[in-house]
Short mmCIF file of C-alpha atoms in Angstrom, two decimals:
data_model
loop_
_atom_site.label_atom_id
_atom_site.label_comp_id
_atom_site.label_asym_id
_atom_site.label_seq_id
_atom_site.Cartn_x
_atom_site.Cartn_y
_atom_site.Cartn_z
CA UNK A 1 113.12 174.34 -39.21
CA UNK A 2 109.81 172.94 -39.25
CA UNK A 3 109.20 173.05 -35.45
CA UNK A 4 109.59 175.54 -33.37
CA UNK A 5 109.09 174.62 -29.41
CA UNK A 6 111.42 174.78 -26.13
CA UNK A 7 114.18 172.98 -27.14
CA UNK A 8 114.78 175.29 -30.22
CA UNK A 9 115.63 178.28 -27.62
CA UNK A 10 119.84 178.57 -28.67
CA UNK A 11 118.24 178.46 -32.15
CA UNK A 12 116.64 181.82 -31.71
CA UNK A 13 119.15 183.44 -29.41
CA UNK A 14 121.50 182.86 -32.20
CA UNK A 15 119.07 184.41 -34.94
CA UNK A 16 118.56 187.27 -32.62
CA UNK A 17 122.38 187.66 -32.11
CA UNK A 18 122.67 187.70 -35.73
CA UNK A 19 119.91 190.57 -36.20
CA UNK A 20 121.61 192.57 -33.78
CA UNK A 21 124.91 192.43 -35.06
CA UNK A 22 123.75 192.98 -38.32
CA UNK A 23 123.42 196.36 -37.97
CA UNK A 24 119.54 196.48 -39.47
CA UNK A 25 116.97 198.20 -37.83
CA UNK A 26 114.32 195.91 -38.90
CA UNK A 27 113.77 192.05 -39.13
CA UNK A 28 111.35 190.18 -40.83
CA UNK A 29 111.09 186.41 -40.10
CA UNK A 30 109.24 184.11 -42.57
CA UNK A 31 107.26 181.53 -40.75
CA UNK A 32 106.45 179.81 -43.88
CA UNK A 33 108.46 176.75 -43.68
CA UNK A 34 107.21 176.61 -39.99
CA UNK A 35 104.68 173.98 -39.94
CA UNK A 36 104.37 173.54 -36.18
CA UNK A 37 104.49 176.05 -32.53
CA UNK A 38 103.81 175.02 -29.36
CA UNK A 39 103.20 177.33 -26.30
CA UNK A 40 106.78 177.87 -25.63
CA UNK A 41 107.97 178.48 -28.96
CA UNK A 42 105.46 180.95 -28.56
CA UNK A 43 107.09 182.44 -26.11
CA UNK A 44 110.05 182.27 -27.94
CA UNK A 45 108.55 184.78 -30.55
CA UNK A 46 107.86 187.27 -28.00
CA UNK A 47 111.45 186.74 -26.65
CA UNK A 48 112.60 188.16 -30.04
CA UNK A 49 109.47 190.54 -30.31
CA UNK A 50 110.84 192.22 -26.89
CA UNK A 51 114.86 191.49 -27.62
CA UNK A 52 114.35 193.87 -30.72
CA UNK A 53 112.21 196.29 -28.98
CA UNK A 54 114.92 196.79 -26.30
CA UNK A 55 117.84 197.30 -28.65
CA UNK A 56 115.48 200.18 -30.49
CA UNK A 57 114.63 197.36 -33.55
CA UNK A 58 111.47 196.23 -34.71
CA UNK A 59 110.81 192.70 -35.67
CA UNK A 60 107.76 191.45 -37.40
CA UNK A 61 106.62 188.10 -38.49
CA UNK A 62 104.98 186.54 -41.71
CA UNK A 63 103.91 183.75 -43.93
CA UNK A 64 102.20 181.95 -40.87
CA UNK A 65 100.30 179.16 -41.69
CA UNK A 66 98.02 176.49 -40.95
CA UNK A 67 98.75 175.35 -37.29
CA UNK A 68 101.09 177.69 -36.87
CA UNK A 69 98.33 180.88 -38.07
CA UNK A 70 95.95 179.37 -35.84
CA UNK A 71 98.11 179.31 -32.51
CA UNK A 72 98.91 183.16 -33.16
CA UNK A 73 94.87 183.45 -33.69
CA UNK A 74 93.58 181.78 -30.76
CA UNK A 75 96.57 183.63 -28.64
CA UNK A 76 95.75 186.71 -30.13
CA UNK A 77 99.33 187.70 -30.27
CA UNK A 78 98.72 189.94 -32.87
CA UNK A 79 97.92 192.71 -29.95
CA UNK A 80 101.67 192.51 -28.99
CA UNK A 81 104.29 191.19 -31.66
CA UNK A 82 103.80 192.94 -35.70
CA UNK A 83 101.98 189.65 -37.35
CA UNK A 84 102.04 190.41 -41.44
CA UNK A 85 100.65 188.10 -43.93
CA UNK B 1 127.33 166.90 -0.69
CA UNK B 2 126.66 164.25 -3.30
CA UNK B 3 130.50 162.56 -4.11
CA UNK B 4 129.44 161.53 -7.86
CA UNK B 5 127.39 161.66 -10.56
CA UNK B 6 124.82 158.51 -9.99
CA UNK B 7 124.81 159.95 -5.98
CA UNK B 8 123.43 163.43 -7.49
CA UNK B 9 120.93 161.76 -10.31
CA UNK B 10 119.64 159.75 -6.94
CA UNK B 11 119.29 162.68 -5.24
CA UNK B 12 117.56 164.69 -7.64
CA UNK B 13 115.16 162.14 -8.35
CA UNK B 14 114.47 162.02 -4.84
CA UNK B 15 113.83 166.08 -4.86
CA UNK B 16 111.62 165.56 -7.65
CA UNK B 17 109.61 162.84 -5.87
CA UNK B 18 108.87 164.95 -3.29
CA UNK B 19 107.90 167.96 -5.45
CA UNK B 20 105.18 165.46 -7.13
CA UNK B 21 103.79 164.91 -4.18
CA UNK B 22 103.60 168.22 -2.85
CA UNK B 23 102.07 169.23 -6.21
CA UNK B 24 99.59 166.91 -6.10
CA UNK B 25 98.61 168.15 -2.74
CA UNK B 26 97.57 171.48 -4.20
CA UNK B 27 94.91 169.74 -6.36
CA UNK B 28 91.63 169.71 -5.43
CA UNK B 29 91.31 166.64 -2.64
CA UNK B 30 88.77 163.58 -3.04
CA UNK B 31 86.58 165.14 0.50
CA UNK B 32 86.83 168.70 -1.15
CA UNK B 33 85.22 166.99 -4.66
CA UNK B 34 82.42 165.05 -2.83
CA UNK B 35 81.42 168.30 -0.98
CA UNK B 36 81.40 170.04 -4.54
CA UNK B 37 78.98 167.70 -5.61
CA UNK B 38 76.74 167.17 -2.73
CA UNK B 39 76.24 171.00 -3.03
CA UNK B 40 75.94 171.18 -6.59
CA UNK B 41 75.20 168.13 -8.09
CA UNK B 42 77.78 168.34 -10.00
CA UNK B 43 79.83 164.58 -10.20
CA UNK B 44 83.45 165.81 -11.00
CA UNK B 45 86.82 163.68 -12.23
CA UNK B 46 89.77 164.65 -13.42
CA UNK B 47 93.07 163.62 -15.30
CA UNK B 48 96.51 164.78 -14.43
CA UNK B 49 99.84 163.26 -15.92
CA UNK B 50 102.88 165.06 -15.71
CA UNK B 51 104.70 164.38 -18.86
CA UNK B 52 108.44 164.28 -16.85
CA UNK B 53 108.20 164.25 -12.66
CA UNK B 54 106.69 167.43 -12.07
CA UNK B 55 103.59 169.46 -14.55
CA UNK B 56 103.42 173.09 -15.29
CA UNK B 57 99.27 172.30 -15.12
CA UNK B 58 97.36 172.76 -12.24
CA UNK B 59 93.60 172.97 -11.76
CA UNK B 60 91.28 173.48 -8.91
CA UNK B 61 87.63 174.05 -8.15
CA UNK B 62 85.77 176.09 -5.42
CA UNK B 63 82.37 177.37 -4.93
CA UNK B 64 81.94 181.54 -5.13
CA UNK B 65 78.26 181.67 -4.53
CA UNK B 66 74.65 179.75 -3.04
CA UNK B 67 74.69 178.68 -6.88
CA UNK B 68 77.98 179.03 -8.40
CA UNK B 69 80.92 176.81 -8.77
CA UNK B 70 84.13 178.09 -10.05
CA UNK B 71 86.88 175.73 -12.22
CA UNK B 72 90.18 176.68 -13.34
CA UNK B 73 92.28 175.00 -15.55
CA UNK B 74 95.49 176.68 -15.90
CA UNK B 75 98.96 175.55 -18.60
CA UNK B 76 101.75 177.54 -17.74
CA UNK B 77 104.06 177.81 -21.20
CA UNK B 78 107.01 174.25 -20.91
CA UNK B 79 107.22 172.13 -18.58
CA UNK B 80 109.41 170.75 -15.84
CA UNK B 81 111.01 172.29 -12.74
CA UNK B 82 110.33 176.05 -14.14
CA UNK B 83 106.83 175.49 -15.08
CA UNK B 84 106.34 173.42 -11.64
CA UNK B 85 107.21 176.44 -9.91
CA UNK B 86 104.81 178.48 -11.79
CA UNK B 87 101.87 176.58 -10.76
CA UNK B 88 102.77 176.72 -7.16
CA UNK B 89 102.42 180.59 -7.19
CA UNK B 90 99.59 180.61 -9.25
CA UNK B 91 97.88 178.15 -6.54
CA UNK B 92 98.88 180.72 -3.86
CA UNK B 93 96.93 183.52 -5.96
CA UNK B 94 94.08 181.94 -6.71
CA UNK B 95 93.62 180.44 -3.37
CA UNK B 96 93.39 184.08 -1.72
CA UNK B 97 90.00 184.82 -2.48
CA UNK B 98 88.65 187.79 -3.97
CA UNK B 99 85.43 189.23 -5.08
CA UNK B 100 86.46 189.79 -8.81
CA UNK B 101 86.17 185.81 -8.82
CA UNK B 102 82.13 186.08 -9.80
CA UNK B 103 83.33 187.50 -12.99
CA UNK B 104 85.41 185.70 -15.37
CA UNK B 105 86.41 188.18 -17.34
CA UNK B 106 87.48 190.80 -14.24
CA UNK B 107 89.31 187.67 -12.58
CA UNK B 108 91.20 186.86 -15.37
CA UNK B 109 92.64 190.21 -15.78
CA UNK B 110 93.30 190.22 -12.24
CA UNK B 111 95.33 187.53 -12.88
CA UNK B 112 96.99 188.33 -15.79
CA UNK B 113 98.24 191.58 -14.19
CA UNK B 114 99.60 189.63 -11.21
CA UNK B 115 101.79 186.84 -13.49
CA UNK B 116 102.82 189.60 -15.32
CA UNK B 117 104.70 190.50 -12.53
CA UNK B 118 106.35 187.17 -11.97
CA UNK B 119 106.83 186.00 -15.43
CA UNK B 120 109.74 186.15 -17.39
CA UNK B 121 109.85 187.42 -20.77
CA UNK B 122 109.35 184.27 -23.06
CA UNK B 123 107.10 182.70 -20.21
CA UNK B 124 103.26 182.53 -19.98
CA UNK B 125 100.38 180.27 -19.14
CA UNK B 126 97.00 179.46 -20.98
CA UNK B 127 93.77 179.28 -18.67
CA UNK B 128 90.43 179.19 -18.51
CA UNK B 129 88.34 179.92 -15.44
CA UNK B 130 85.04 180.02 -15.51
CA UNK B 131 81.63 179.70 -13.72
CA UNK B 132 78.98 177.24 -13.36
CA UNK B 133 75.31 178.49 -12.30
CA UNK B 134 73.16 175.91 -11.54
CA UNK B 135 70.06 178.63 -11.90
CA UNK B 136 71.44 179.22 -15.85
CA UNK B 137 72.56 175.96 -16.80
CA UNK B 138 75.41 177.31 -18.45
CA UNK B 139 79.50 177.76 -17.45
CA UNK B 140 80.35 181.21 -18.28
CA UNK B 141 83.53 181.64 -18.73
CA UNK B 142 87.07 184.01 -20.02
CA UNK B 143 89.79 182.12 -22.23
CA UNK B 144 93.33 183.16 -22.46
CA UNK B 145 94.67 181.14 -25.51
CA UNK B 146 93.55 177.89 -24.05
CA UNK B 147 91.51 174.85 -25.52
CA UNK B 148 88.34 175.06 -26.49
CA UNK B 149 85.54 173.91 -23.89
CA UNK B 150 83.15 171.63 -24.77
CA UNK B 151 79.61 170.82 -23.54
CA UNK B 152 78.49 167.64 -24.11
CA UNK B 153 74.14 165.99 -23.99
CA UNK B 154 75.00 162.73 -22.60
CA UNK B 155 71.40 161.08 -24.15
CA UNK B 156 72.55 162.82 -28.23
CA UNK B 157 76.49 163.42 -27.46
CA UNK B 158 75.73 166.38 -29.22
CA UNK B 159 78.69 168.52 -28.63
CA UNK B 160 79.29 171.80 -28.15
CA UNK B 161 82.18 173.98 -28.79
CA UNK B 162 83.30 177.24 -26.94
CA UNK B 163 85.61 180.07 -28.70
CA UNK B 164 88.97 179.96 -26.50
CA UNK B 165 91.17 182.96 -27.79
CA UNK B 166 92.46 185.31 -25.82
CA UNK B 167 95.85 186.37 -25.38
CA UNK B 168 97.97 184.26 -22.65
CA UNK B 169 98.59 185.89 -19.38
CA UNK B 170 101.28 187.07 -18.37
CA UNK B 171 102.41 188.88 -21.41
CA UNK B 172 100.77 192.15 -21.80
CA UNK B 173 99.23 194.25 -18.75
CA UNK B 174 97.09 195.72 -21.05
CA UNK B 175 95.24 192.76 -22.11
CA UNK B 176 91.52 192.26 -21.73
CA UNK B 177 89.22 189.51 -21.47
CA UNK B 178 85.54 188.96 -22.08
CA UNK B 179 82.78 186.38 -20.82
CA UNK B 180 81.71 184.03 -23.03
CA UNK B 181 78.92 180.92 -21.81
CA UNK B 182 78.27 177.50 -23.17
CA UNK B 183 75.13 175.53 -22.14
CA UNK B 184 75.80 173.55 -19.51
CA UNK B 185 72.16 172.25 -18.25
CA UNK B 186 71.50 168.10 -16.25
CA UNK B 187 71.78 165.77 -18.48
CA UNK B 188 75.25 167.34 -19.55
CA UNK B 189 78.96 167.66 -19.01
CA UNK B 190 81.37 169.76 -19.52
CA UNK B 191 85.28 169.06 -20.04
CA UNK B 192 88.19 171.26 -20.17
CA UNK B 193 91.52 170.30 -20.96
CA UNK B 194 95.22 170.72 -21.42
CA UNK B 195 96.48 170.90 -25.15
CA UNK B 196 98.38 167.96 -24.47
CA UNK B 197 95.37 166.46 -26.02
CA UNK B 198 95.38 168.09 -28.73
CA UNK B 199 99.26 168.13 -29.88
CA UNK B 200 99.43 164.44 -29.10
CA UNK B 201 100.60 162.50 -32.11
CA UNK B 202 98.60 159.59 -33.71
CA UNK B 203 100.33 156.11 -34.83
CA UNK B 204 100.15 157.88 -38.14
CA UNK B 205 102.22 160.67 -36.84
CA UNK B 206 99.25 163.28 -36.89
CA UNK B 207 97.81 165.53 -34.41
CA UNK B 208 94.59 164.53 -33.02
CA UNK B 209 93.63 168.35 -32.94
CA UNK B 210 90.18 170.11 -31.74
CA UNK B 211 88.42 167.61 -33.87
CA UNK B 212 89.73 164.29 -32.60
CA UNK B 213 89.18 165.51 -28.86
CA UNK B 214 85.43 166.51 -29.99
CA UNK B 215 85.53 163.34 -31.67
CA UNK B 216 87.26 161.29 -28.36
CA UNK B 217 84.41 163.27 -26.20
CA UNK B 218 81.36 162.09 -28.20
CA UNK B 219 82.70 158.51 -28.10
CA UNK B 220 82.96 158.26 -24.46
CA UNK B 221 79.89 160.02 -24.24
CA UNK B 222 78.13 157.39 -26.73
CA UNK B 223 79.66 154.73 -24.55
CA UNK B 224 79.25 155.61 -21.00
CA UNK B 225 75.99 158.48 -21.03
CA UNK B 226 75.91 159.27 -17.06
CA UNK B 227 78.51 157.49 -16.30
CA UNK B 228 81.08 159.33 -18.47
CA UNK B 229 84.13 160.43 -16.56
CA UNK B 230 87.82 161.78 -16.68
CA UNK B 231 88.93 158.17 -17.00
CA UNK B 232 86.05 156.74 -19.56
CA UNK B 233 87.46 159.75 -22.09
CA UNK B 234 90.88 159.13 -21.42
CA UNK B 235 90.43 155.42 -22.04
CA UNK B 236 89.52 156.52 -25.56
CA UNK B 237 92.52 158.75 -25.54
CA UNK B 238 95.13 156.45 -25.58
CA UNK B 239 93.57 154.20 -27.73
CA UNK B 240 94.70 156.61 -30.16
CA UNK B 241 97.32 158.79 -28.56
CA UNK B 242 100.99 157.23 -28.88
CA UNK B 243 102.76 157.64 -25.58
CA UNK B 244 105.01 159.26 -23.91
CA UNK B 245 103.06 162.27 -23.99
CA UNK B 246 105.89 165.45 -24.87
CA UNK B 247 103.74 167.83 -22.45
CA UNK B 248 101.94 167.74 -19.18
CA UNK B 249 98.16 166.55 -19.28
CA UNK B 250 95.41 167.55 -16.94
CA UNK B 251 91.61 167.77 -17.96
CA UNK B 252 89.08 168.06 -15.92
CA UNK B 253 85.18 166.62 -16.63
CA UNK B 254 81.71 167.90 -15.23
CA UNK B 255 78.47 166.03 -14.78
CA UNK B 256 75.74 166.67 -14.62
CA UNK B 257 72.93 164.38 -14.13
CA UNK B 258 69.58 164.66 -14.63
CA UNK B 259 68.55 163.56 -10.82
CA UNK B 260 71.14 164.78 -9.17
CA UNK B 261 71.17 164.28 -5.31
CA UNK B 262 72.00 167.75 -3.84
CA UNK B 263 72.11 168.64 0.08
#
């Protein structure tokens, strides 16, 4: 996937469904291949962010680059989902 | 009770029709601009282009002191019928007036805490509100993961560029904000915008970014000096943009002049 916006919303109900029935307690998701977020796939990250938090999980995300790094920057969402490099 | 499919589409498009409208009665009216800028000097025009029927934009402007003029330019996170909705009780917040307004940064929070109340998980909206002075020729301002602002001299085009990060509201209750200013004295303008501009796609198929709307502003500005406007930027807009636009666009533009007829 090399966009993430709206439209990509069963896409990341399905990885989340995955995550949960995995069993893990943690889940990392590489943004590396994602070259491009808008505001609501934004929102789709803290969908995840607060899907894991409410089933006792922790997800964190990394390998954010380019457009992608600078949406998280000038959103600052570093303050409320784990952003690793 | 519509009997088929092409009776329902009608309908609907109908329902949305009627939405537009009463959205665009919520912005700022042409009598409530002109009184704006016979008490500030302060020439103002705007864009606003709802990529489907209805925009999750809205902006609006209002004075909050002798020599202070308040604009807010607010993106709420998709678009369409959700979004729509958004902006509608957004306008009812920011239309009940409070004294927190004379600080950006207070306001802001104020408003964060209030959408955080309404707002689904996944949903949020960009702003920036801010404050003109006409005494400190500069718009001071608090940005919540919106575009950047820019300033531009209308004799140089000499741009420019205010820091815009800030998390979006509606998220966290926790989150802060601080003022920043940009210069904003006669013989200037300042435009805010929707990041439709910036994640609009080139013939080439690239963005046209922070730079090309800096680079779309000074253009304008080269061409038009005093008599730049929403419309004299946007005409250099879509000589580049390729249409349809995926998201809603609203931008708003400032002037102003250096002889200025105030009341």
């Amino acid at each position: 996937m090399d966009k993430l916006v709206f439209s990509d919303n069963g896409v990341v109900r399905k990885i989340f469904e995955e995550f949960k029935n995995s069993g893990c307690a943690k889940c990392s998701i590489n943004l590396s291949k994602l070259e491009y977020i808008d505001s609501a796939g934004l929102g789709l990250l803290v969908l995840i962010h607060e899907a894991a938090e409410s089933d006792g999980k922790a997800a964190e995300f990394s390998g954010a680059a380019g457009q992608v790094k600078k949406m998280l920057e000038i959103t600052n969402f570093a303050s409320v989902i784990k952003i690793v490099p | 009770m519509p009997t088929d499919v092409e009776e329902y589409r009608a309908e609907m498009e109908c329902e949305l029709k009627t939405a537009r409208i009463m959205q665009s009665e919520i912005l700022p009216s042409a009598d409530q601009l002109r009184r704006l800028q016979r008490k500030f000097g302060v020439e103002i025009s705007a864009w606003f282009e709802p990529s489907a029927q209805i925009s999750g934009d809205v902006w609006d402007a209002w004075q909050v002191g002798p020599t202070k003029l308040a604009i807010c330019l607010v993106d709420f996170s998709t678009h369409g019928i959700t979004a729509a909705m958004n902006t509608i009780r957004f306008f009812m917040l920011i239309r009940q007036r409070n004294k927190l307004m004379r600080d950006p940064a207070k306001y802001v929070e104020f408003l964060n805490k209030a959408l955080c109340q309404y707002l689904l998980t996944h949903q949020f909206a960009t702003i920036i509100y801010g404050i003109l002075d006409t005494t400190s020729h500069s718009f001071t301002y608090a940005a919540a993961g919106s575009t950047q602002p820019l300033s531009v001299r209308l004799d140089t085009s000499q741009v420019s560029v205010g820091d815009r990060s800030g998390l979006p509201l509606g998220i966290s209750r926790k989150a802060t904000y601080i003022n920043r200013s940009i210069p904003f004295a006669p013989g200037a303008a300042l435009f805010l915008y929707s990041d439709a501009m910036t994640e609009s796609s080139q013939a080439n198929e690239s963005l046209i970014g922070d730079d090309g709307v800096i680079n779309i502003l000074k253009t304008a500005t080269n061409d038009s000096h005093e008599n730049l406007s929403a419309s004299n930027i946007f005409q250099k807009f879509f000589d580049i943009a390729v249409r349809p636009l995926n998201d809603d666009l609203t931008a708003v533009c400032l002037l102003r002049p250096n002889h200025p007829t105030i009341q």
